[in-house]
XYZ file of C-alpha atoms in Angstrom:
521
model
C 12.083 -66.472 -96.902
C 11.420 -69.186 -94.329
C 10.625 -72.778 -95.567
C 9.928 -76.150 -94.005
C 11.515 -79.270 -95.242
C 9.886 -82.787 -94.835
C 12.444 -85.645 -95.264
C 11.683 -89.230 -96.038
C 14.575 -91.875 -95.637
C 14.743 -94.048 -98.770
C 15.944 -97.157 -96.846
C 12.824 -96.836 -94.472
C 10.499 -96.373 -97.484
C 12.032 -99.438 -99.204
C 11.047 -101.685 -96.154
C 7.582 -99.891 -95.676
C 5.374 -99.683 -98.678
C 2.939 -97.489 -96.711
C 5.537 -94.773 -95.985
C 6.416 -94.795 -99.696
C 2.780 -94.486 -100.657
C 2.375 -91.608 -98.482
C 5.255 -89.669 -99.923
C 4.044 -90.206 -103.474
C 0.335 -89.438 -102.493
C 1.308 -86.101 -101.020
C 3.343 -85.134 -103.940
C 0.387 -85.896 -106.426
C -2.170 -84.182 -104.242
C -0.200 -80.942 -104.269
C 0.442 -81.180 -108.054
C -3.175 -81.959 -109.036
C -5.243 -80.044 -106.342
C -3.013 -77.035 -105.406
C -5.110 -74.472 -107.098
C -8.370 -75.878 -106.728
C -8.498 -77.553 -103.194
C -5.506 -76.616 -101.391
C -5.318 -72.909 -102.293
C -6.050 -71.926 -98.681
C -4.919 -73.150 -95.428
C -2.304 -75.457 -96.704
C 1.350 -74.507 -97.216
C 2.335 -74.769 -100.904
C 4.787 -77.432 -102.030
C 7.602 -75.394 -103.601
C 10.047 -78.169 -104.567
C 11.071 -81.953 -104.333
C 14.672 -82.707 -103.967
C 16.157 -86.245 -104.043
C 19.612 -87.524 -103.176
C 21.018 -90.937 -102.707
C 19.549 -91.590 -99.310
C 16.675 -89.060 -98.763
C 13.743 -87.523 -100.493
C 13.113 -83.753 -99.414
C 9.829 -82.021 -99.872
C 10.159 -78.259 -99.528
C 7.068 -76.331 -98.347
C 6.179 -72.701 -97.475
C 6.780 -72.046 -93.783
C 3.295 -72.708 -92.051
C 4.131 -71.775 -88.481
C 4.910 -73.633 -85.208
C 3.265 -76.859 -84.032
C -0.188 -76.176 -82.713
C -0.233 -78.663 -79.987
C 2.988 -77.333 -78.355
C 1.747 -73.746 -78.560
C -1.830 -74.144 -77.283
C -0.825 -75.193 -73.990
C 0.843 -71.815 -73.299
C -2.136 -69.829 -74.169
C -5.041 -68.380 -72.177
C -8.560 -69.513 -72.539
C -9.517 -66.433 -74.589
C -6.520 -67.167 -77.024
C -7.422 -70.783 -77.232
C -10.910 -69.711 -78.401
C -9.285 -67.682 -81.106
C -7.223 -70.612 -82.195
C -10.391 -72.619 -82.431
C -11.875 -70.024 -84.618
C -8.793 -70.360 -86.833
C -9.048 -74.135 -86.931
C -12.722 -74.142 -88.023
C -12.266 -71.358 -90.548
C -9.194 -73.118 -92.190
C -9.865 -76.907 -91.758
C -13.687 -77.239 -92.228
C -13.759 -75.919 -95.826
C -10.515 -77.765 -96.728
C -11.891 -81.193 -95.590
C -15.165 -80.344 -97.466
C -13.279 -79.643 -100.700
C -11.401 -82.945 -100.252
C -14.607 -84.812 -99.754
C -16.058 -83.162 -102.808
C -13.104 -84.476 -104.778
C -13.790 -87.950 -103.548
C -10.992 -88.040 -100.964
C -10.742 -88.422 -97.202
C -8.009 -86.915 -95.088
C -8.047 -90.049 -92.586
C -5.311 -88.763 -90.073
C -6.677 -85.261 -89.065
C -5.262 -84.329 -85.558
C -3.704 -81.477 -83.683
C -0.218 -82.639 -84.673
C -1.121 -81.926 -88.327
C -1.805 -78.158 -87.607
C 0.671 -75.307 -87.715
C -0.094 -72.062 -85.813
C 0.972 -68.459 -86.451
C -0.217 -65.015 -85.321
C -1.642 -62.830 -87.860
C 0.527 -59.705 -88.743
C -1.891 -57.337 -87.364
C -2.102 -59.243 -83.921
C -5.874 -59.842 -84.615
C -6.078 -63.522 -83.778
C -4.248 -66.465 -85.411
C -3.814 -68.345 -88.609
C -3.872 -72.136 -88.899
C -2.462 -74.178 -91.737
C -2.910 -78.017 -92.333
C 0.025 -80.023 -93.259
C 0.982 -83.634 -93.959
C -1.751 -84.721 -96.610
C 0.217 -88.086 -97.093
C -2.508 -90.297 -95.376
C -5.301 -89.073 -97.800
C -6.866 -91.665 -99.887
C -9.962 -92.167 -102.127
C -13.161 -92.512 -100.251
C -13.568 -96.321 -99.550
C -9.995 -97.233 -99.720
C -8.142 -98.322 -96.657
C -5.976 -95.691 -95.252
C -2.100 -95.709 -95.157
C -1.945 -94.052 -91.594
C -4.192 -93.073 -88.823
C -4.159 -92.026 -85.130
C -6.280 -94.174 -82.883
C -7.073 -91.472 -80.075
C -8.820 -89.376 -82.771
C -10.954 -92.135 -84.196
C -14.855 -92.101 -83.650
C -16.400 -94.707 -81.262
C -17.839 -96.866 -84.229
C -14.252 -97.569 -85.117
C -13.202 -98.405 -81.538
C -13.362 -102.229 -81.568
C -11.373 -102.701 -84.672
C -8.981 -99.838 -83.662
C -8.219 -101.693 -80.460
C -7.445 -104.853 -82.603
C -5.241 -102.663 -84.876
C -3.356 -101.322 -81.923
C -2.862 -104.886 -80.595
C -1.775 -106.023 -84.159
C -4.851 -108.253 -84.326
C -7.072 -108.743 -87.536
C -9.228 -105.687 -88.023
C -11.207 -106.456 -91.305
C -13.769 -103.808 -90.736
C -11.461 -100.922 -89.873
C -11.475 -99.652 -93.426
C -15.231 -99.199 -93.453
C -15.035 -96.605 -90.568
C -12.903 -94.244 -92.703
C -14.400 -91.560 -94.822
C -16.436 -88.316 -94.488
C -17.924 -89.034 -91.073
C -14.445 -90.294 -89.679
C -12.938 -86.868 -90.706
C -15.878 -84.993 -89.085
C -15.106 -86.726 -85.676
C -11.504 -86.164 -85.988
C -12.100 -82.472 -86.623
C -14.407 -82.095 -83.603
C -11.874 -83.969 -81.362
C -8.976 -81.685 -82.528
C -11.158 -78.662 -81.898
C -11.956 -79.943 -78.357
C -8.138 -80.503 -77.516
C -7.363 -76.926 -78.888
C -10.118 -75.356 -76.887
C -9.358 -77.219 -73.549
C -5.643 -77.520 -73.758
C -6.027 -81.301 -73.250
C -7.717 -84.456 -74.419
C -11.040 -84.855 -72.524
C -11.029 -88.787 -73.031
C -7.518 -88.890 -71.399
C -8.125 -90.546 -68.019
C -5.741 -90.361 -65.127
C -4.809 -93.987 -65.726
C -4.025 -93.222 -69.184
C -1.716 -90.383 -68.217
C 0.073 -92.656 -65.936
C 1.097 -95.026 -68.761
C 1.730 -92.174 -71.297
C 5.169 -93.503 -72.152
C 3.560 -96.907 -73.319
C 2.063 -95.716 -76.451
C -0.010 -98.659 -77.266
C -1.340 -98.914 -73.764
C -2.125 -95.214 -73.685
C -3.909 -95.339 -77.034
C -5.921 -98.437 -75.880
C -7.057 -96.539 -72.735
C -8.093 -93.451 -74.571
C -9.854 -95.503 -77.260
C -11.707 -97.559 -74.672
C -12.900 -94.242 -72.959
C -14.081 -92.824 -76.398
C -16.201 -96.021 -76.900
C -17.547 -96.010 -73.364
C -18.196 -92.208 -72.995
C -18.171 -90.488 -76.356
C -19.698 -87.293 -74.925
C -17.225 -87.013 -72.164
C -16.069 -83.629 -73.684
C -19.253 -82.120 -72.148
C -17.969 -83.019 -68.600
C -15.067 -80.791 -69.023
C -15.138 -77.533 -66.688
C -14.719 -75.210 -69.769
C -17.310 -76.650 -72.025
C -20.415 -74.747 -70.339
C -18.407 -71.551 -70.718
C -18.014 -71.805 -74.652
C -20.451 -69.935 -76.747
C -23.581 -71.659 -77.743
C -22.740 -71.981 -81.442
C -19.335 -73.539 -80.587
C -21.132 -76.130 -78.336
C -23.482 -76.754 -81.213
C -20.666 -77.309 -83.641
C -19.026 -79.826 -81.236
C -22.183 -81.722 -80.682
C -22.783 -82.024 -84.379
C -19.228 -83.094 -85.214
C -18.890 -85.435 -82.254
C -22.233 -87.184 -82.502
C -21.765 -90.852 -81.334
C -24.035 -92.093 -84.225
C -22.357 -91.869 -87.572
C -25.792 -91.875 -89.344
C -26.817 -88.489 -87.755
C -23.201 -87.057 -87.405
C -22.739 -83.934 -89.501
C -20.379 -83.845 -92.571
C -17.782 -81.323 -92.868
C -19.881 -79.618 -95.733
C -22.803 -79.575 -93.296
C -20.704 -78.052 -90.605
C -19.677 -75.255 -93.045
C -23.432 -74.267 -92.704
C -23.378 -74.369 -88.910
C -23.904 -71.169 -86.949
C -20.351 -71.234 -85.803
C -18.896 -71.546 -89.255
C -21.268 -69.018 -90.659
C -20.271 -66.545 -87.884
C -16.679 -66.959 -88.968
C -17.527 -66.238 -92.606
C -16.701 -69.846 -93.910
C -17.797 -69.878 -97.630
C -15.156 -72.009 -99.623
C -17.516 -74.904 -99.710
C -19.503 -73.447 -102.768
C -17.130 -75.183 -105.329
C -18.510 -78.727 -104.181
C -21.692 -79.953 -106.109
C -23.117 -81.266 -102.805
C -23.514 -77.631 -101.634
C -26.643 -76.992 -103.940
C -29.299 -78.562 -101.674
C -27.441 -77.063 -98.550
C -27.577 -73.562 -100.305
C -31.279 -74.155 -100.865
C -31.945 -75.119 -97.397
C -30.071 -72.156 -96.096
C -32.175 -69.827 -98.396
C -35.258 -71.419 -97.143
C -34.096 -70.972 -93.549
C -33.181 -67.450 -94.270
C -36.661 -66.834 -95.894
C -38.401 -68.396 -92.920
C -36.424 -66.245 -90.556
C -37.474 -63.066 -92.520
C -41.054 -64.138 -92.522
C -40.882 -64.649 -88.816
C -39.229 -61.309 -88.321
C -42.017 -59.640 -90.393
C -44.837 -61.392 -88.455
C -43.289 -60.207 -85.214
C -42.948 -56.752 -86.442
C -46.508 -56.742 -87.586
C -47.642 -58.099 -84.233
C -45.838 -55.447 -82.509
C -47.557 -52.755 -84.830
C -50.932 -54.257 -84.194
C -50.408 -54.250 -80.516
C -49.245 -50.633 -80.493
C -52.198 -49.544 -82.463
C -54.542 -51.529 -80.322
C -52.985 -49.808 -77.269
C -53.252 -46.290 -78.817
C -56.867 -46.873 -79.713
C -57.579 -48.067 -76.191
C -55.810 -44.928 -74.855
C -57.775 -42.659 -77.090
C -61.027 -44.298 -76.018
C -60.114 -43.942 -72.463
C -59.153 -40.195 -72.936
C -62.634 -39.644 -74.623
C -64.383 -41.216 -71.634
C -62.494 -39.092 -69.218
C -63.196 -36.041 -71.196
C -66.821 -36.950 -71.271
C -66.774 -37.518 -67.474
C -65.156 -34.042 -67.057
C -67.653 -32.230 -69.450
C -70.414 -33.942 -67.262
C -68.856 -32.616 -64.021
C -68.517 -29.234 -65.494
C -72.313 -29.332 -66.465
C -73.290 -30.473 -63.081
C -71.284 -27.698 -61.587
C -72.998 -25.123 -63.870
C -76.412 -26.420 -63.029
C -75.619 -26.276 -59.314
C -74.541 -22.620 -59.675
C -77.687 -21.769 -61.438
C -79.741 -23.332 -58.615
C -77.707 -21.555 -56.106
C -78.102 -18.232 -57.870
C -81.918 -18.599 -57.803
C -81.834 -19.471 -54.054
C -79.691 -16.548 -53.177
C -81.938 -14.158 -55.085
C -85.026 -15.556 -53.572
C -83.481 -15.119 -50.032
C -82.456 -11.564 -50.642
C -85.894 -10.475 -52.100
C -88.076 -12.154 -49.438
C -85.898 -10.619 -46.803
C -87.326 -12.426 -43.977
C -84.388 -14.355 -42.703
C -81.550 -13.569 -40.420
C -78.685 -11.776 -41.998
C -75.776 -13.835 -43.130
C -72.643 -13.804 -41.202
C -70.367 -10.819 -41.545
C -67.392 -10.925 -43.979
C -63.880 -11.148 -42.795
C -63.324 -7.559 -43.997
C -65.710 -6.220 -41.248
C -64.072 -4.471 -38.275
C -67.119 -4.870 -36.067
C -69.621 -7.789 -35.762
C -73.117 -7.235 -36.601
C -75.393 -8.244 -33.875
C -78.912 -7.989 -35.400
C -81.985 -8.077 -33.176
C -85.444 -7.440 -33.813
C -85.687 -4.210 -35.755
C -82.382 -4.852 -37.392
C -83.563 -7.672 -39.372
C -83.896 -7.534 -43.047
C -87.395 -6.597 -44.087
C -88.921 -5.966 -47.557
C -90.274 -2.443 -47.830
C -92.889 -1.746 -50.464
C -91.350 -4.458 -52.620
C -94.608 -5.140 -54.377
C -95.034 -1.635 -55.611
C -91.339 -1.299 -56.689
C -91.429 -4.756 -58.373
C -94.623 -3.978 -60.206
C -92.989 -0.676 -61.374
C -89.813 -2.441 -62.442
C -91.095 -5.562 -63.974
C -94.600 -4.897 -64.659
C -96.141 -7.342 -62.287
C -98.485 -6.975 -59.525
C -97.073 -9.912 -57.318
C -93.834 -9.621 -55.517
C -92.509 -12.808 -53.685
C -88.951 -14.122 -53.533
C -89.684 -16.790 -55.989
C -91.200 -14.416 -58.598
C -88.190 -11.922 -58.415
C -85.672 -14.777 -58.419
C -87.449 -16.124 -61.389
C -87.419 -12.905 -63.361
C -83.861 -12.105 -62.391
C -82.367 -15.530 -62.894
C -84.274 -15.895 -66.039
C -82.559 -12.727 -67.454
C -79.168 -14.138 -66.635
C -77.146 -16.437 -69.018
C -76.714 -20.081 -68.320
C -74.455 -20.845 -65.538
C -74.642 -17.247 -64.168
C -74.973 -16.874 -60.445
C -75.434 -13.554 -58.848
C -75.866 -12.350 -55.345
C -76.645 -8.777 -54.378
C -77.717 -6.570 -51.499
C -79.250 -3.075 -51.275
C -77.508 -0.689 -48.924
C -79.320 2.005 -47.015
C -77.874 4.438 -44.490
C -80.154 5.102 -41.370
C -80.981 8.569 -40.479
C -81.203 7.972 -36.750
C -77.770 6.758 -36.465
C -74.905 9.272 -36.089
C -71.469 7.735 -35.703
C -68.446 9.431 -37.145
C -66.377 6.407 -36.824
C -68.702 3.969 -38.410
C -67.487 4.754 -41.909
C -66.363 1.518 -43.766
C -67.767 -0.702 -40.858
C -70.710 -3.087 -40.775
C -70.033 -5.045 -43.950
C -72.137 -8.277 -44.724
C -71.215 -10.611 -47.496
C -73.430 -13.102 -49.259
C -71.563 -16.399 -49.856
C -70.898 -18.139 -53.297
C -73.478 -20.325 -54.739
C -71.772 -23.433 -53.975
C -69.440 -23.612 -51.028
C -67.970 -27.021 -52.148
C -66.722 -25.661 -55.624
C -64.793 -22.408 -54.840
C -63.799 -21.974 -58.487
C -67.496 -21.568 -59.324
C -67.961 -18.586 -56.968
C -70.104 -15.893 -58.349
C -70.018 -12.473 -56.886
C -69.849 -10.907 -53.482
C -72.020 -7.865 -52.823
C -70.676 -5.850 -50.091
C -73.039 -3.753 -48.060
C -71.416 -0.687 -47.023
C -72.821 1.543 -44.334
C -72.076 5.212 -44.748
C -73.081 7.796 -42.207
C -72.609 11.564 -41.918
C -72.578 13.622 -38.733
C -75.751 15.441 -39.987
C -77.605 12.285 -40.159
C -78.283 12.635 -43.875
C -79.092 9.173 -45.400
C -78.674 7.824 -48.800
C -79.099 4.580 -50.662
C -76.326 2.982 -52.277
C -75.706 -0.468 -53.953
C -72.059 -1.450 -54.045
C -70.940 -4.809 -55.795
C -67.496 -6.195 -55.517
C -66.424 -9.349 -57.344
C -63.210 -11.250 -57.178
C -61.305 -13.682 -59.408
C -59.335 -13.331 -62.482
C -60.640 -13.745 -65.966
C -59.428 -16.966 -67.482
C -58.339 -16.668 -71.153
C -60.305 -18.914 -73.497
C -57.911 -20.553 -75.911
C -59.690 -21.790 -78.974
C -57.977 -23.605 -81.769
C -59.640 -24.706 -84.899
C -63.116 -24.207 -83.216
C -62.173 -26.322 -80.141
C -61.920 -25.099 -76.552
C -58.422 -26.104 -75.454
C -58.928 -25.112 -71.791
C -58.679 -27.641 -69.020
C -61.831 -28.371 -67.117
C -60.574 -26.169 -64.105
C -60.101 -23.142 -66.538
C -63.559 -23.671 -67.988
C -65.045 -23.436 -64.403
C -63.096 -20.481 -63.790
C -64.284 -18.754 -67.044
C -67.714 -19.615 -65.933
C -67.213 -18.015 -62.617
C -65.978 -14.902 -64.356
C -69.292 -14.827 -66.390
C -71.170 -15.293 -63.111
C -69.450 -12.176 -61.606
C -70.533 -10.109 -64.725
C -74.140 -11.421 -64.631
C -74.118 -10.691 -60.930
C -73.705 -6.985 -61.681
C -76.622 -7.002 -64.218
C -78.713 -8.843 -61.634
C -77.911 -6.278 -58.832
C -78.917 -3.483 -61.322
C -82.229 -5.151 -61.773
C -82.847 -5.427 -58.021
C -81.870 -1.872 -57.437
C -84.758 0.054 -55.801
C -86.838 -3.175 -55.644
C -86.016 -3.557 -51.997
C -84.378 -1.973 -49.038
C -82.321 -2.963 -45.975
C -82.697 -1.589 -42.416
C -79.277 -1.211 -40.818
C -78.925 -2.266 -37.046
C -80.042 0.266 -34.603
C -77.292 -0.396 -32.321
C -73.752 -1.732 -32.534
């Protein structure tokens, strides 16, 4: 077992009442506050041994001197040391203040450093409680370069051995807060930010060095912010330092308040709960937590509302697009019906030039004069078929198109073989096609009636109506009474209906008119 021994010389204590008072105060603090205040972060006092010349205080081994070790560490390791200082010293000082005591001489030299057994970070112990006194009492010892700026003028007199009547008023809770912040800065940076080049040049002269550093603290209490490493510190660490090193003692945070800082809370500091002053801070913490929860809930509700509004707008836009597509389909169907009527009228009247031959033709039709389409006895045939005495293209188109379903388009042609043409190689030639109702909407094409001229060597003639239609039937997907097809599929389905209705229309026209084939090729 390793131990540490603190030795007091009796001869020195006899001539220095302050040194004797420190030894007595430390023994009493450990005896009275060991379990309640000094339970964590302070090596236990194991025994007191006295001989003729010396007084020995035997403690648990707490580690190596922090100030000697920290200069050998990397920036990341110094950050871990800072975490250990805050986790151990902040609640310890808060507990001391809760018992009506102030430490008065907190500094890096009072800290012991060890690595944790698992290698995860460091552990810090606080030693040397001999300078602790009751709040409001003059201290028995202090270190000027870790004193706050409000103590500067009297501290300079103290260093120069001049009267300093108001120095005792500077010690207390806010003094310890500044000393804690200054110690943390030195541990994080590896040097004292208030140490000027002039001060380093006279470091061997303790009084001159202390006076130079104290003067710098008074003149520039925020000098630690100018250090190159300060901006690289986490934001909660910078906030902790600014609160502890506030130049104004009235607004400077106490160690208890520092326990509630973001930095201390991140480290899991919780030993302040035994102090009565923690009650209002606990209420404040609960109120802040409730406010944070309310803000988070409001933000979540706002996001939900925004998502709902966006979804509603998208649904409305989809409905508008669907309505536009349905209107387009209806327009195409209406255009197809109108085209069907025009085609039927043109076929029945038969007084125009034949249409261009289809691509399937092997020879080009060159109609002239007698080869033009002509209506033969259409009136009599139409009267016999439809029970009407008049026969015009419009009347036939009206009857035929009226018999068709909505959006049906038909196109047909009668085929007749001529008796005065004998051509053995004319079989399958001379095909003429009537185009789709709307050339701009290919998917709405109706039916193509192909006129086939068949001839025999004997000159026998016959009448034949041949109808060929293209396009595949599109399946109609219906779910829950709703047509699930896309607009293009619905147009294709309408076209398929057109082809079926074209057959029925051609049957109605059968025998109602005739075509005269070209006389010559």
